[in-house]
Rosetta silent file (secondary structure, phi, psi, omega in degrees, C-alpha in Angstrom):
SEQUENCE: XXXXXXXXXXXXXXXXXXXXXXXXXXXXXXXXXXXXXXXXXXXXXXXXXXXXXXXXXXXXXXXXXXXXXXXXXXXXXXXXXXXXXXXXXXXXXXXXXXXXXXXXXXXXXXXXXXXXXXXXXXXXXXXXXXXXXXXXXXXXXXXXXXXXXXXXXXXXXXXXXXXXXXXXXXXXXXXXXXXXXXXXXXXXXXXXXXXXXXXXXXXXXXXXXXXXXXXXXXXXXXXXXXXXXXXXXXXXXXXXXXXXXXXXXX
SCORE:     score description
SCORE:     0.000 S_00000001
   1 L     0.000  137.901  179.011   53.996   41.557   18.369 S_00000001
   2 L   -80.793  127.095 -173.506   54.235   42.719   21.853 S_00000001
   3 L   -88.633  115.793 -172.120   53.941   40.360   24.822 S_00000001
   4 L   -75.620  157.866 -177.757   51.696   41.977   27.357 S_00000001
   5 L    86.271   12.193 -172.399   52.541   41.543   30.899 S_00000001
   6 L  -117.708  -18.095 -178.475   56.413   41.753   30.850 S_00000001
   7 L   -55.601  130.321 -178.764   56.912   45.350   31.237 S_00000001
   8 L    69.069   -2.748 -176.317   59.142   46.157   34.406 S_00000001
   9 L   -68.185  150.446  178.939   59.318   42.509   35.366 S_00000001
  10 E  -108.179  120.257 -168.039   62.796   41.408   36.817 S_00000001
  11 E  -139.541  137.521  176.953   63.554   37.929   35.279 S_00000001
  12 E  -101.338  128.956  168.914   66.618   35.546   35.599 S_00000001
  13 E  -118.766  114.204  177.549   67.536   33.294   32.575 S_00000001
  14 E   -84.547  143.673 -177.609   69.895   30.543   33.119 S_00000001
  15 L    64.843   39.328 -175.666   71.959   29.310   30.225 S_00000001
  16 L   -91.244    4.660 -178.198   71.179   32.587   28.687 S_00000001
  17 L   -68.749  -28.381 -176.514   74.450   33.047   26.629 S_00000001
  18 L  -159.795  178.630  168.444   73.168   31.493   23.594 S_00000001
  19 H    69.232 -136.279 -177.120   70.463   29.218   21.972 S_00000001
  20 H   -69.837  -39.049 -178.196   66.911   29.134   23.545 S_00000001
  21 H   -63.654  -37.676 -178.935   68.098   31.087   26.651 S_00000001
  22 H   -75.637  -41.817  172.823   69.457   34.054   24.647 S_00000001
  23 H   -53.686  -40.933 -177.310   66.352   34.168   22.447 S_00000001
  24 H   -81.708  -28.251  169.553   64.125   34.280   25.312 S_00000001
  25 H   -71.181  -29.465  173.270   66.144   37.007   27.214 S_00000001
  26 H   -73.485  -43.316  177.483   66.008   39.054   24.009 S_00000001
  27 H   -51.837  -52.077  179.101   62.297   38.467   23.626 S_00000001
  28 H   -63.055  -41.096  172.448   61.530   39.491   27.138 S_00000001
  29 H   -64.372  -37.439 -174.941   63.875   42.452   27.011 S_00000001
  30 H   -66.894  -29.903 -176.063   62.340   43.845   23.949 S_00000001
  31 L   -97.019   14.815  160.428   58.902   43.898   25.865 S_00000001
  32 L   104.093    5.566 -179.057   60.335   45.909   28.738 S_00000001
  33 L   -76.665  150.225  173.935   61.559   43.140   31.128 S_00000001
  34 E   -93.602  111.990 -175.135   64.800   43.626   33.183 S_00000001
  35 E  -101.673  138.011  164.219   66.852   40.399   32.255 S_00000001
  36 E  -118.436  105.699  177.799   69.644   38.994   34.108 S_00000001
  37 E   -91.500  137.478  179.156   71.369   36.272   31.982 S_00000001
  38 E  -133.427  144.351 -171.723   73.471   33.819   33.747 S_00000001
  39 E  -166.176  166.310  165.395   75.774   31.041   32.235 S_00000001
  40 L   -87.357   -5.429  174.453   79.213   29.519   32.510 S_00000001
  41 L   -97.588   98.078 -160.889   80.117   31.045   29.138 S_00000001
  42 H   -76.795  -36.746 -173.019   81.250   34.375   30.337 S_00000001
  43 H   -73.105  -38.447  175.104   82.298   36.045   26.879 S_00000001
  44 H   -64.263  -47.240 -175.973   79.119   34.783   25.103 S_00000001
  45 H   -65.968  -40.152  177.526   76.953   35.761   28.132 S_00000001
  46 H   -71.366  -46.075  175.679   78.430   39.306   28.438 S_00000001
  47 H   -54.148  -50.472 -178.182   78.038   39.867   24.658 S_00000001
  48 H   -61.380  -41.182 -174.790   74.333   38.689   24.747 S_00000001
  49 H   -70.775  -41.325  179.782   73.625   40.901   27.822 S_00000001
  50 H   -65.362  -40.322  176.486   75.104   44.116   26.078 S_00000001
  51 H   -61.084  -30.896 -172.437   72.891   43.280   22.925 S_00000001
  52 H  -108.373    0.053 -173.145   69.823   43.001   24.824 S_00000001
  53 L    65.040   35.999 -179.752   70.595   45.678   27.511 S_00000001
  54 L  -112.603 -160.812  176.693   70.506   43.289   30.357 S_00000001
  55 E  -121.820  172.272 -178.129   73.145   42.060   32.838 S_00000001
  56 E  -127.815  135.761  166.723   75.340   38.971   32.949 S_00000001
  57 E  -131.533  139.714  169.269   76.461   36.860   36.007 S_00000001
  58 E   -65.971  142.665 -175.637   78.573   33.853   36.054 S_00000001
  59 L  -163.353  126.424 -175.937   76.722   30.933   37.207 S_00000001
  60 L  -109.791  118.621 -177.698   77.183   27.253   37.700 S_00000001
  61 L   -67.320  -15.146  179.689   73.463   25.803   38.210 S_00000001
  62 L   -99.422   12.006  169.041   74.716   22.871   40.202 S_00000001
  63 L  -103.692  119.550 -173.444   76.168   25.111   43.014 S_00000001
  64 H   -69.226  -26.137  176.153   73.972   26.106   45.747 S_00000001
  65 H   -71.014  -49.962  173.283   76.386   29.175   46.585 S_00000001
  66 H   -52.719  -39.098  179.465   76.141   30.304   42.871 S_00000001
  67 H   -73.651  -43.952 -175.905   72.344   30.285   42.947 S_00000001
  68 H   -69.110  -44.923  176.872   72.182   32.327   46.291 S_00000001
  69 H   -57.610  -44.720 -177.639   74.818   34.894   44.862 S_00000001
  70 H   -66.904  -43.410  170.517   72.885   35.279   41.599 S_00000001
  71 H   -60.315  -44.723  179.274   69.579   35.738   43.340 S_00000001
  72 H   -68.039  -30.301 -177.030   70.818   38.023   46.058 S_00000001
  73 H   -74.569  -36.514  174.180   72.793   40.148   43.468 S_00000001
  74 H   -58.323  -60.371 -178.233   69.504   40.411   41.333 S_00000001
  75 H   -57.444  -40.488  178.637   67.398   41.392   44.256 S_00000001
  76 H   -72.204  -29.165 -176.117   69.962   43.863   45.540 S_00000001
  77 H   -80.331  -34.724 -172.307   70.330   45.406   42.142 S_00000001
  78 H  -111.785  -22.061 -179.480   66.491   45.586   41.188 S_00000001
  79 L    95.200   -8.699 -173.012   64.711   45.445   44.421 S_00000001
  80 L  -166.599  161.729  168.889   62.676   42.424   43.419 S_00000001
  81 L  -124.309  104.287  177.436   62.434   39.129   41.549 S_00000001
  82 L   -80.670  -41.729 -170.063   59.533   38.437   39.236 S_00000001
  83 E  -149.202  148.073  172.304   60.624   35.454   37.078 S_00000001
  84 E  -128.991  123.795  157.580   62.883   32.528   36.548 S_00000001
  85 E   -98.553  102.533 -177.766   63.784   30.682   33.309 S_00000001
  86 E   -86.921   89.455 -179.326   65.326   27.528   34.309 S_00000001
  87 L  -105.200  -20.385 -172.992   67.063   26.833   30.846 S_00000001
  88 L   -63.755  138.926 -170.594   70.554   25.820   31.497 S_00000001
  89 L  -163.938  157.179  173.163   70.897   22.204   30.465 S_00000001
  90 L  -138.006  163.016  172.716   73.490   19.655   28.782 S_00000001
  91 L  -116.677  110.861  176.965   73.349   16.562   26.622 S_00000001
  92 L   -91.171  154.412  170.476   75.914   14.132   27.865 S_00000001
  93 L    81.300  161.341  171.184   77.392   11.093   26.096 S_00000001
  94 L   -64.800  142.055  177.050   77.395   10.202   22.444 S_00000001
  95 L   -70.366  142.775 -169.176   74.094   10.515   20.762 S_00000001
  96 L    85.237    4.067  179.159   72.235    7.277   20.509 S_00000001
  97 E   -68.641  122.960 -174.542   74.088    5.591   23.273 S_00000001
  98 L   -88.719  157.692  179.410   71.892    2.697   24.778 S_00000001
  99 H   -42.170  -41.461 -174.853   71.631    2.216   28.425 S_00000001
 100 H   -68.844  -14.405  175.126   73.863   -0.737   28.445 S_00000001
 101 H  -106.779   -3.384 -174.124   76.690    1.352   27.079 S_00000001
 102 L   -80.760  129.162  178.982   76.004    4.485   29.051 S_00000001
 103 L   -80.872  152.091  179.516   78.485    5.370   31.956 S_00000001
 104 H   -71.061  -24.649  170.865   77.225    6.296   35.358 S_00000001
 105 H   -62.680  -49.243 -176.045   79.306    9.578   35.258 S_00000001
 106 H   -69.004  -36.098  174.778   77.561   10.650   32.190 S_00000001
 107 H   -58.327  -49.520 -168.231   73.968    9.665   33.404 S_00000001
 108 H   -78.068  -23.159  175.887   74.477   11.436   36.732 S_00000001
 109 H   -72.740  -22.264  173.013   76.067   14.581   35.175 S_00000001
 110 H   -73.328  -48.713 -178.566   72.830   15.072   33.126 S_00000001
 111 H   -68.774  -34.203  171.665   70.656   14.693   36.261 S_00000001
 112 H   -67.024  -44.962  177.775   72.742   17.166   38.192 S_00000001
 113 H   -74.156  -50.811 -169.093   72.752   19.970   35.745 S_00000001
 114 H   -79.835  -24.520 -178.365   69.331   19.494   34.163 S_00000001
 115 H  -111.799  -57.385  176.771   67.271   18.380   37.195 S_00000001
 116 H   -60.618  -32.801  170.395   69.169   19.201   40.327 S_00000001
 117 H   -54.268  -48.503  172.464   69.977   22.513   38.827 S_00000001
 118 H   -56.068  -52.941 -179.773   66.252   23.159   38.391 S_00000001
 119 H   -53.861  -51.471  176.810   65.483   22.065   41.956 S_00000001
 120 H   -54.600  -36.685  174.551   68.087   24.466   43.223 S_00000001
 121 H   -57.424  -61.643 -174.067   66.573   27.396   41.159 S_00000001
 122 H   -51.265  -50.984 -158.996   63.019   26.652   42.472 S_00000001
 123 H   -75.759  -42.119 -172.695   64.182   26.340   46.205 S_00000001
 124 H   -76.132  -27.611 -174.874   66.335   29.741   45.988 S_00000001
 125 H   -99.676    1.722  179.446   63.872   31.976   44.324 S_00000001
 126 H   -62.884  -48.790 -170.775   60.613   31.073   46.297 S_00000001
 127 H   -62.762  -55.930  169.963   61.588   33.301   49.136 S_00000001
 128 H   -52.873  -41.038  175.724   62.257   36.433   47.121 S_00000001
 129 H   -57.627  -42.725 -177.303   59.053   35.722   45.022 S_00000001
 130 H   -65.778  -38.324 -179.619   57.160   35.413   48.045 S_00000001
 131 H   -70.909  -29.314  178.417   58.391   38.845   49.283 S_00000001
 132 H   -76.577  -21.096  178.945   57.521   40.249   45.879 S_00000001
 133 L   111.682   -0.719 -177.621   53.938   39.091   46.142 S_00000001
 134 L   151.595  178.570  170.960   54.085   36.348   43.472 S_00000001
 135 E   175.850 -172.069 -177.734   56.153   35.485   40.344 S_00000001
 136 E  -144.240  131.345  175.807   56.439   33.102   37.519 S_00000001
 137 E  -116.922  141.638 -179.238   58.804   30.162   36.714 S_00000001
 138 E  -128.146  120.093  169.879   59.335   28.403   33.526 S_00000001
 139 E   -92.837  133.362 -176.825   61.300   25.136   33.359 S_00000001
 140 E  -104.247  118.023 -177.888   62.651   24.151   30.084 S_00000001
 141 L   -98.790 -132.964  176.688   62.144   20.364   29.657 S_00000001
 142 L  -171.492  159.401  171.715   62.008   18.538   26.417 S_00000001
 143 H   -58.606  -24.955 -177.576   59.932   16.123   24.148 S_00000001
 144 H   -70.525   -1.916  179.672   62.383   13.408   25.405 S_00000001
 145 H  -103.608   12.251 -176.058   60.630   13.763   28.693 S_00000001
 146 L  -101.472  -34.592 -176.916   57.151   12.887   27.000 S_00000001
 147 L  -154.406 -174.177 -170.699   57.858    9.336   25.910 S_00000001
 148 L   -78.649   70.751  172.346   60.682    6.617   25.621 S_00000001
 149 L   -68.852  127.209 -173.119   63.191    8.103   23.294 S_00000001
 150 L   -81.304  160.113  177.946   65.912    5.628   22.961 S_00000001
 151 L    66.803   18.821  172.228   69.662    6.493   23.329 S_00000001
 152 E  -137.905   41.438 -175.683   69.224    9.546   25.685 S_00000001
 153 H   -47.848  -47.430 -179.919   68.889    7.775   29.123 S_00000001
 154 H   -76.584  -48.377 -178.459   70.341   10.541   31.192 S_00000001
 155 H   -63.809  -50.574 -175.252   68.970   13.508   29.274 S_00000001
 156 H   -64.024  -41.849 -178.782   65.573   12.018   28.790 S_00000001
 157 H   -64.596  -29.156 -178.782   65.356   10.863   32.491 S_00000001
 158 H   -71.762  -39.942 -177.698   66.382   14.290   33.714 S_00000001
 159 H   -75.880  -28.027  166.927   63.662   16.003   31.532 S_00000001
 160 H   -64.855  -38.191 -178.078   60.964   13.568   32.694 S_00000001
 161 H   -66.961  -45.713  171.438   62.214   14.613   36.199 S_00000001
 162 H   -50.659  -49.068 -179.840   61.760   18.289   35.227 S_00000001
 163 H   -60.038  -45.207  172.560   58.242   17.804   34.122 S_00000001
 164 H   -58.858  -46.926 -176.178   57.428   16.090   37.396 S_00000001
 165 H   -70.801  -32.184  172.575   59.042   18.639   39.655 S_00000001
 166 H   -52.639  -47.359 -170.823   57.344   21.369   37.752 S_00000001
 167 H   -77.235  -26.366 -177.407   53.795   20.110   38.760 S_00000001
 168 H   -75.483  -41.076 -178.522   55.086   19.531   42.470 S_00000001
 169 H   -74.283  -29.057  178.107   56.314   23.119   42.776 S_00000001
 170 H   -58.967  -31.169  175.434   53.180   24.394   40.993 S_00000001
 171 H   -79.166  -38.423  170.108   51.084   22.910   43.933 S_00000001
 172 H   -64.816  -46.093 -170.200   53.453   24.129   46.637 S_00000001
 173 H   -82.620  -34.217 -170.247   54.062   27.576   45.248 S_00000001
 174 H   -47.213  -47.953  177.970   50.572   28.325   44.117 S_00000001
 175 H   -57.583   -8.593 -174.075   49.014   29.543   47.390 S_00000001
 176 H  -107.877    9.821 -177.854   51.932   32.108   47.255 S_00000001
 177 L    51.918   37.193  166.430   50.736   33.262   43.792 S_00000001
 178 E  -101.927  131.753  174.395   53.850   31.826   42.122 S_00000001
 179 E   -97.775  147.058  179.147   53.246   30.009   38.923 S_00000001
 180 E  -143.400  110.922  174.129   55.393   27.183   37.723 S_00000001
 181 E  -128.365  176.554 -177.790   55.192   25.673   34.150 S_00000001
 182 E  -136.435  157.801  178.002   57.423   23.924   31.832 S_00000001
 183 E  -130.698  131.545  178.983   58.075   24.049   27.879 S_00000001
 184 E  -105.691   88.738  176.031   58.898   20.995   25.990 S_00000001
 185 E   -73.096  148.089  174.656   61.003   21.945   22.886 S_00000001
 186 L   -86.053 -155.057  167.409   61.180   19.686   20.134 S_00000001
 187 L   -51.644  106.502 -175.461   64.391   19.584   17.591 S_00000001
 188 E  -127.597  136.339 -177.779   65.747   23.064   17.802 S_00000001
 189 E   -70.126   95.231  174.331   68.761   24.718   16.092 S_00000001
 190 L  -132.440  161.096  174.708   71.030   25.282   18.883 S_00000001
 191 H   -51.247  -38.625 -174.881   74.689   24.740   19.688 S_00000001
 192 H   -59.198  -34.172 -166.757   73.679   21.881   21.973 S_00000001
 193 H   -93.721   -1.828  177.152   71.885   20.016   19.221 S_00000001
 194 E   -59.369  113.436 -165.310   74.719   20.198   16.801 S_00000001
 195 L    90.217  -17.856  178.105   75.241   16.542   15.762 S_00000001
 196 L   -90.367  -12.277 -178.990   72.149   15.307   17.504 S_00000001
 197 E  -141.903  139.931  177.872   69.841   16.150   14.731 S_00000001
 198 L   -80.480  110.326 -174.381   70.173   15.905   10.979 S_00000001
 199 L   -80.558  -41.096  178.330   69.644   19.377    9.773 S_00000001
 200 L    61.044 -127.824  179.602   70.154   19.092    6.010 S_00000001
 201 L  -109.867   52.760  168.090   68.366   22.268    4.542 S_00000001
 202 L    84.830    3.542 -169.673   66.216   22.764    7.624 S_00000001
 203 E   -91.927  142.898 -165.590   64.441   19.621    6.735 S_00000001
 204 L  -143.687   63.295 -166.033   63.045   17.438    9.564 S_00000001
 205 L   -47.787  -45.560 -176.073   60.824   14.470    8.338 S_00000001
 206 L   -56.139  -31.867  175.373   59.696   13.396   11.817 S_00000001
 207 L   -87.741  135.949  175.394   57.681   16.650   12.437 S_00000001
 208 L   -54.340  -39.403  176.285   54.564   17.322   10.463 S_00000001
 209 L   -65.859   -8.348  167.664   55.698   20.816    9.879 S_00000001
 210 L    72.521   20.773 -179.257   58.717   19.308    8.216 S_00000001
 211 E  -157.120  157.584  171.801   61.415   21.287    9.853 S_00000001
 212 L   -74.780  172.340  175.672   63.278   21.920   13.087 S_00000001
 213 E   -91.841  170.186  161.273   62.557   24.931   15.225 S_00000001
 214 E  -108.003  152.243 -173.635   64.693   28.165   15.761 S_00000001
 215 H   -56.745  -21.485 -177.862   65.187   29.246   19.297 S_00000001
 216 H   -73.019  -29.697  179.723   63.049   32.374   18.809 S_00000001
 217 H   -68.549  -35.259  178.040   59.823   30.032   18.340 S_00000001
 218 H   -68.644  -41.156  177.468   60.710   28.363   21.724 S_00000001
 219 H   -56.944  -37.972  177.508   61.221   31.739   23.263 S_00000001
 220 H   -53.769  -54.484  175.453   57.587   32.908   22.463 S_00000001
 221 H   -48.200  -50.120  174.833   56.271   30.069   24.626 S_00000001
 222 H   -57.349  -46.306  178.630   58.536   30.669   27.338 S_00000001
 223 H   -59.651  -47.057 -177.675   57.849   34.466   27.341 S_00000001
 224 H   -46.822  -61.512  178.687   54.146   33.916   27.180 S_00000001
 225 H   -59.883  -28.695  165.300   54.280   31.748   30.361 S_00000001
 226 H   -67.910  -28.601 -178.968   56.376   34.109   32.263 S_00000001
 227 L   -80.378  163.404  179.580   54.052   37.103   31.435 S_00000001
 228 H   -80.098    7.071  174.202   50.899   37.956   33.028 S_00000001
 229 H   -74.392  -20.876 -179.104   49.088   36.917   29.880 S_00000001
 230 H  -102.858   33.971 -171.932   49.313   33.422   31.290 S_00000001
 231 L   -69.766   -6.576  170.377   48.180   34.512   34.897 S_00000001
 232 L  -118.451   30.556  178.135   45.908   31.575   35.454 S_00000001
 233 L  -115.460  115.754 -178.679   48.257   28.908   33.953 S_00000001
 234 L  -148.635  143.695  170.571   50.268   26.886   36.361 S_00000001
 235 L    86.843   14.804 -176.956   51.400   23.224   36.615 S_00000001
 236 L  -120.644  170.858  170.580   51.311   22.441   32.876 S_00000001
 237 E  -136.352  136.247  178.454   53.949   21.953   30.179 S_00000001
 238 E  -100.414  131.964 -179.767   53.530   23.218   26.619 S_00000001
 239 E   -99.260  123.522  177.877   55.127   21.300   23.821 S_00000001
 240 E  -113.997   82.112 -178.912   56.756   23.186   20.905 S_00000001
 241 L  -130.194    5.476  177.629   57.787   20.519   18.350 S_00000001
 242 L    82.075    5.411 -177.514   56.241   21.153   15.121 S_00000001
 243 L    96.312    5.826 -166.922   53.793   18.198   15.831 S_00000001
 244 H   -59.697  -40.154 -169.852   56.742   15.707   16.120 S_00000001
 245 H   -93.450   -0.405  175.698   55.019   13.936   19.312 S_00000001
 246 H   -84.623  -10.993  179.050   51.504   14.222   17.770 S_00000001
 247 L   -82.691  141.643 -173.014   52.317   11.439   15.359 S_00000001
 248 L   -53.801  -32.199 -176.762   51.373    7.829   16.317 S_00000001
 249 L  -116.747   20.174 -170.418   55.048    6.649   16.231 S_00000001
 250 L   -54.887    0.000    0.000   56.406   10.352   17.106 S_00000001
């Protein structure tokens, strides 16, 4: 199915070398968007960009200078910027580490990449999007930002922050016709989740649908929110988790 409202849009996707970012970039490119993938993984990022017919730029999302270079390069190349997918993120520390055993370095690293990286993206793209006459931003949060998941203090806190920052940005950017939304993926088959979820044969009992997601399923929600099909949707987060958090003890 073709997603309406993506043709000709210029969109930056951070963390686009693989996983949800790569699936999102491919989804939007198929529907006519001009996609700039950014990542620290140069080889994988370049390969993905070639596969989808997009561009790749090396990018550390914690660097103000890198953000400015990526946005400036995109605008210089395409003349505009219509969309940003703040997808880059990390999960630090050993899975299931309780707060009492978590290190400050690990906790702060999660916040720096997952939350400060999103903040820098929002701050850097708002000017070019104003010049374009509007735009759409999607921040990739997580189901761990919906309730108190144990053992993920840094990651969970950062994703709670992403959801809050999304709503703040939506209220500030709305008058400039810039929409800001978030997507909360549940357990998804990505390299980052290796060792964090028990995959088995695709079985995932906590979710009523009985399985984990594939990146393409998350990409559908992200692409919808970037597109003009979601033209009156801002300040919300969409949960794509197979019903995991709908359960009483989800």
